[in-house]
Structure formats: C-alpha cells, structure tokens
Amino acid sequence: MLLRVLHDGLANTALLYTLLVALWSFWLYLRRRDLTSHFWGALVIAGLIFALQALIGTTMVLQGRYPWRNVHYLYGVLGVITLPATFAFTRGRGGYREALLYGVILLFLTGVALRAQMTAG
C-alpha cells in the first residue's frame, strides 16, 4: 500500500516537475541564455525522480503487483533513459539551442508521465 502511494505521488511530481522545467527551458531559449548550473541540477533532479519511480515500480512488480497494461513498462523505461540520452546526444553542451531541445524533451516526458498515469492499474 505504501509503495502504491509513493508511486502515485511520484507520478504527479514527475508530471508537474517536468512541465515546470520545460517552461524554464523555453524561457532560457527565448532569452538566448545558456543553460546554467541551476538548470543542470534541475535536470538531474528530474532524472532522479524518474529513476526512483522506476525503482518503486520494479519493486511493486517483484511483489506481484502488475499494471493493467504492459505499455506502462515502456513509459517507465522512456522516463529513465530519455534525459541521459539527450545529454549524450548534445555531448553535454549547454547553449541556448540545447535549451530548446531540452524543453521539447521535457514536454515529451510530461506527456509520458501523464500517459503512464492513464495506463496504471
């Protein structure tokens, strides 16, 4: 029961947090500002939220609690690998153009988090 509450709470956190960081990213792009250390920290927090969410979800699966739809697993994997993949794709650059890319990716992750909530049991 506790894991279910944590998993649901982190899902809401992931949804709202990625949306807010996406807006911040678009703001940096529109102002033609490079990514700051504060922004990089926010991205790390977003990645940790998804990783913790996946850890709790995996624990629930190992305890025999499965989501209603198998596509829920795909959303979990996407949440965990998308930000590190984007960092690798950009080679860690932090210019204002990358701010646009991260904004789009974070909006995608917002959609992933929303869709994952819809497929949960």
PDB file of C-alpha atoms in Angstrom:
ATOM      1  CA  MET A   1       0.000   0.000   0.000  1.00  0.00           C
ATOM      2  CA  LEU A   2       2.774   2.423   0.903  1.00  0.00           C
ATOM      3  CA  LEU A   3       4.622   1.713  -2.350  1.00  0.00           C
ATOM      4  CA  ARG A   4       1.451   2.407  -4.332  1.00  0.00           C
ATOM      5  CA  VAL A   5       1.030   5.780  -2.595  1.00  0.00           C
ATOM      6  CA  LEU A   6       4.690   6.658  -3.231  1.00  0.00           C
ATOM      7  CA  HIS A   7       4.461   5.550  -6.858  1.00  0.00           C
ATOM      8  CA  ASP A   8       1.318   7.621  -7.439  1.00  0.00           C
ATOM      9  CA  GLY A   9       2.782  10.646  -5.661  1.00  0.00           C
ATOM     10  CA  LEU A  10       5.998  10.489  -7.655  1.00  0.00           C
ATOM     11  CA  ALA A  11       3.968  10.218 -10.852  1.00  0.00           C
ATOM     12  CA  ASN A  12       2.290  13.532 -10.022  1.00  0.00           C
ATOM     13  CA  THR A  13       5.639  15.022  -9.060  1.00  0.00           C
ATOM     14  CA  ALA A  14       7.218  13.892 -12.346  1.00  0.00           C
ATOM     15  CA  LEU A  15       4.343  15.343 -14.334  1.00  0.00           C
ATOM     16  CA  LEU A  16       4.421  18.767 -12.707  1.00  0.00           C
ATOM     17  CA  TYR A  17       8.186  18.991 -12.306  1.00  0.00           C
ATOM     18  CA  THR A  18       8.981  18.167 -15.939  1.00  0.00           C
ATOM     19  CA  LEU A  19       6.376  20.682 -17.084  1.00  0.00           C
ATOM     20  CA  LEU A  20       7.905  23.434 -14.935  1.00  0.00           C
ATOM     21  CA  VAL A  21      11.466  22.661 -16.038  1.00  0.00           C
ATOM     22  CA  ALA A  22      10.294  22.571 -19.675  1.00  0.00           C
ATOM     23  CA  LEU A  23       8.834  26.059 -19.283  1.00  0.00           C
ATOM     24  CA  TRP A  24      12.097  27.210 -17.711  1.00  0.00           C
ATOM     25  CA  SER A  25      13.996  25.718 -20.642  1.00  0.00           C
ATOM     26  CA  PHE A  26      11.823  27.518 -23.190  1.00  0.00           C
ATOM     27  CA  TRP A  27      12.295  30.744 -21.230  1.00  0.00           C
ATOM     28  CA  LEU A  28      16.077  30.326 -21.430  1.00  0.00           C
ATOM     29  CA  TYR A  29      15.839  29.663 -25.166  1.00  0.00           C
ATOM     30  CA  LEU A  30      13.652  32.693 -25.847  1.00  0.00           C
ATOM     31  CA  ARG A  31      16.037  34.898 -23.896  1.00  0.00           C
ATOM     32  CA  ARG A  32      19.011  33.271 -25.685  1.00  0.00           C
ATOM     33  CA  ARG A  33      20.621  32.277 -22.398  1.00  0.00           C
ATOM     34  CA  ASP A  34      22.927  29.334 -21.944  1.00  0.00           C
ATOM     35  CA  LEU A  35      21.982  26.576 -19.547  1.00  0.00           C
ATOM     36  CA  THR A  36      23.070  27.372 -16.019  1.00  0.00           C
ATOM     37  CA  SER A  37      24.302  25.093 -13.261  1.00  0.00           C
ATOM     38  CA  HIS A  38      20.898  25.553 -11.626  1.00  0.00           C
ATOM     39  CA  PHE A  39      19.210  24.216 -14.741  1.00  0.00           C
ATOM     40  CA  TRP A  40      21.582  21.234 -14.931  1.00  0.00           C
ATOM     41  CA  GLY A  41      20.752  20.500 -11.302  1.00  0.00           C
ATOM     42  CA  ALA A  42      17.043  20.622 -12.121  1.00  0.00           C
ATOM     43  CA  LEU A  43      17.611  18.117 -14.938  1.00  0.00           C
ATOM     44  CA  VAL A  44      19.442  15.790 -12.562  1.00  0.00           C
ATOM     45  CA  ILE A  45      16.526  16.018 -10.127  1.00  0.00           C
ATOM     46  CA  ALA A  46      14.100  15.193 -12.956  1.00  0.00           C
ATOM     47  CA  GLY A  47      16.180  12.153 -13.879  1.00  0.00           C
ATOM     48  CA  LEU A  48      16.289  11.044 -10.241  1.00  0.00           C
ATOM     49  CA  ILE A  49      12.510  11.365  -9.942  1.00  0.00           C
ATOM     50  CA  PHE A  50      12.047   9.023 -12.911  1.00  0.00           C
ATOM     51  CA  ALA A  51      14.724   6.620 -11.632  1.00  0.00           C
ATOM     52  CA  LEU A  52      13.120   6.449  -8.179  1.00  0.00           C
ATOM     53  CA  GLN A  53       9.736   5.987  -9.817  1.00  0.00           C
ATOM     54  CA  ALA A  54      11.123   3.056 -11.826  1.00  0.00           C
ATOM     55  CA  LEU A  55      12.738   1.539  -8.733  1.00  0.00           C
ATOM     56  CA  ILE A  56       9.472   1.650  -6.811  1.00  0.00           C
ATOM     57  CA  GLY A  57       7.570   0.289  -9.831  1.00  0.00           C
ATOM     58  CA  THR A  58      10.050  -2.563 -10.217  1.00  0.00           C
ATOM     59  CA  THR A  59       9.709  -3.377  -6.521  1.00  0.00           C
ATOM     60  CA  MET A  60       5.934  -3.473  -6.919  1.00  0.00           C
ATOM     61  CA  VAL A  61       6.246  -5.844  -9.901  1.00  0.00           C
ATOM     62  CA  LEU A  62       8.563  -8.134  -7.924  1.00  0.00           C
ATOM     63  CA  GLN A  63       5.912  -8.215  -5.187  1.00  0.00           C
ATOM     64  CA  GLY A  64       3.343  -9.387  -7.723  1.00  0.00           C
ATOM     65  CA  ARG A  65       1.528  -6.098  -8.378  1.00  0.00           C
ATOM     66  CA  TYR A  66       1.335  -5.540 -12.115  1.00  0.00           C
ATOM     67  CA  PRO A  67      -0.052  -2.544 -14.035  1.00  0.00           C
ATOM     68  CA  TRP A  68      -3.162  -3.068 -16.107  1.00  0.00           C
ATOM     69  CA  ARG A  69      -1.358  -2.616 -19.379  1.00  0.00           C
ATOM     70  CA  ASN A  70       2.114  -3.776 -20.372  1.00  0.00           C
ATOM     71  CA  VAL A  71       2.754  -0.483 -22.182  1.00  0.00           C
ATOM     72  CA  HIS A  72       3.180   1.008 -18.697  1.00  0.00           C
ATOM     73  CA  TYR A  73       6.640  -0.610 -18.630  1.00  0.00           C
ATOM     74  CA  LEU A  74       7.590   1.188 -21.841  1.00  0.00           C
ATOM     75  CA  TYR A  75       6.692   4.523 -20.273  1.00  0.00           C
ATOM     76  CA  GLY A  76       8.877   3.684 -17.293  1.00  0.00           C
ATOM     77  CA  VAL A  77      11.860   2.883 -19.493  1.00  0.00           C
ATOM     78  CA  LEU A  78      11.359   6.050 -21.554  1.00  0.00           C
ATOM     79  CA  GLY A  79      11.255   8.134 -18.402  1.00  0.00           C
ATOM     80  CA  VAL A  80      14.573   6.756 -17.225  1.00  0.00           C
ATOM     81  CA  ILE A  81      16.604   6.829 -20.464  1.00  0.00           C
ATOM     82  CA  THR A  82      15.405   9.983 -22.241  1.00  0.00           C
ATOM     83  CA  LEU A  83      17.325  12.662 -20.322  1.00  0.00           C
ATOM     84  CA  PRO A  84      20.658  10.783 -20.263  1.00  0.00           C
ATOM     85  CA  ALA A  85      20.226  10.034 -23.974  1.00  0.00           C
ATOM     86  CA  THR A  86      19.605  13.715 -24.691  1.00  0.00           C
ATOM     87  CA  PHE A  87      22.701  14.657 -22.693  1.00  0.00           C
ATOM     88  CA  ALA A  88      24.745  12.150 -24.717  1.00  0.00           C
ATOM     89  CA  PHE A  89      23.230  13.402 -27.983  1.00  0.00           C
ATOM     90  CA  THR A  90      24.166  17.012 -27.195  1.00  0.00           C
ATOM     91  CA  ARG A  91      27.559  15.910 -25.822  1.00  0.00           C
ATOM     92  CA  GLY A  92      26.855  17.905 -22.691  1.00  0.00           C
ATOM     93  CA  ARG A  93      26.706  21.262 -24.454  1.00  0.00           C
ATOM     94  CA  GLY A  94      24.686  23.902 -22.676  1.00  0.00           C
ATOM     95  CA  GLY A  95      23.989  26.631 -25.178  1.00  0.00           C
ATOM     96  CA  TYR A  96      20.650  28.280 -25.752  1.00  0.00           C
ATOM     97  CA  ARG A  97      19.891  25.934 -28.673  1.00  0.00           C
ATOM     98  CA  GLU A  98      20.169  22.972 -26.347  1.00  0.00           C
ATOM     99  CA  ALA A  99      17.683  24.743 -24.071  1.00  0.00           C
ATOM    100  CA  LEU A 100      15.111  24.388 -26.859  1.00  0.00           C
ATOM    101  CA  LEU A 101      15.906  20.692 -27.264  1.00  0.00           C
ATOM    102  CA  TYR A 102      15.622  20.059 -23.526  1.00  0.00           C
ATOM    103  CA  GLY A 103      12.339  21.968 -23.465  1.00  0.00           C
ATOM    104  CA  VAL A 104      10.882  19.715 -26.149  1.00  0.00           C
ATOM    105  CA  ILE A 105      12.253  16.578 -24.457  1.00  0.00           C
ATOM    106  CA  LEU A 106      10.834  17.659 -21.086  1.00  0.00           C
ATOM    107  CA  LEU A 107       7.425  18.278 -22.664  1.00  0.00           C
ATOM    108  CA  PHE A 108       7.668  14.785 -24.123  1.00  0.00           C
ATOM    109  CA  LEU A 109       8.440  13.429 -20.646  1.00  0.00           C
ATOM    110  CA  THR A 110       5.471  15.348 -19.263  1.00  0.00           C
ATOM    111  CA  GLY A 111       3.317  13.530 -21.795  1.00  0.00           C
ATOM    112  CA  VAL A 112       4.959  10.215 -20.901  1.00  0.00           C
ATOM    113  CA  ALA A 113       4.221  10.792 -17.210  1.00  0.00           C
ATOM    114  CA  LEU A 114       0.609  11.698 -17.998  1.00  0.00           C
ATOM    115  CA  ARG A 115       0.132   8.694 -20.257  1.00  0.00           C
ATOM    116  CA  ALA A 116       1.738   6.370 -17.700  1.00  0.00           C
ATOM    117  CA  GLN A 117      -0.808   7.544 -15.125  1.00  0.00           C
ATOM    118  CA  MET A 118      -3.587   6.696 -17.574  1.00  0.00           C
ATOM    119  CA  THR A 119      -2.328   3.132 -18.080  1.00  0.00           C
ATOM    120  CA  ALA A 120      -1.692   2.384 -14.412  1.00  0.00           C
ATOM    121  CA  GLY A 121      -3.887  -0.101 -12.632  1.00  0.00           C
TER     122      GLY A 121
END
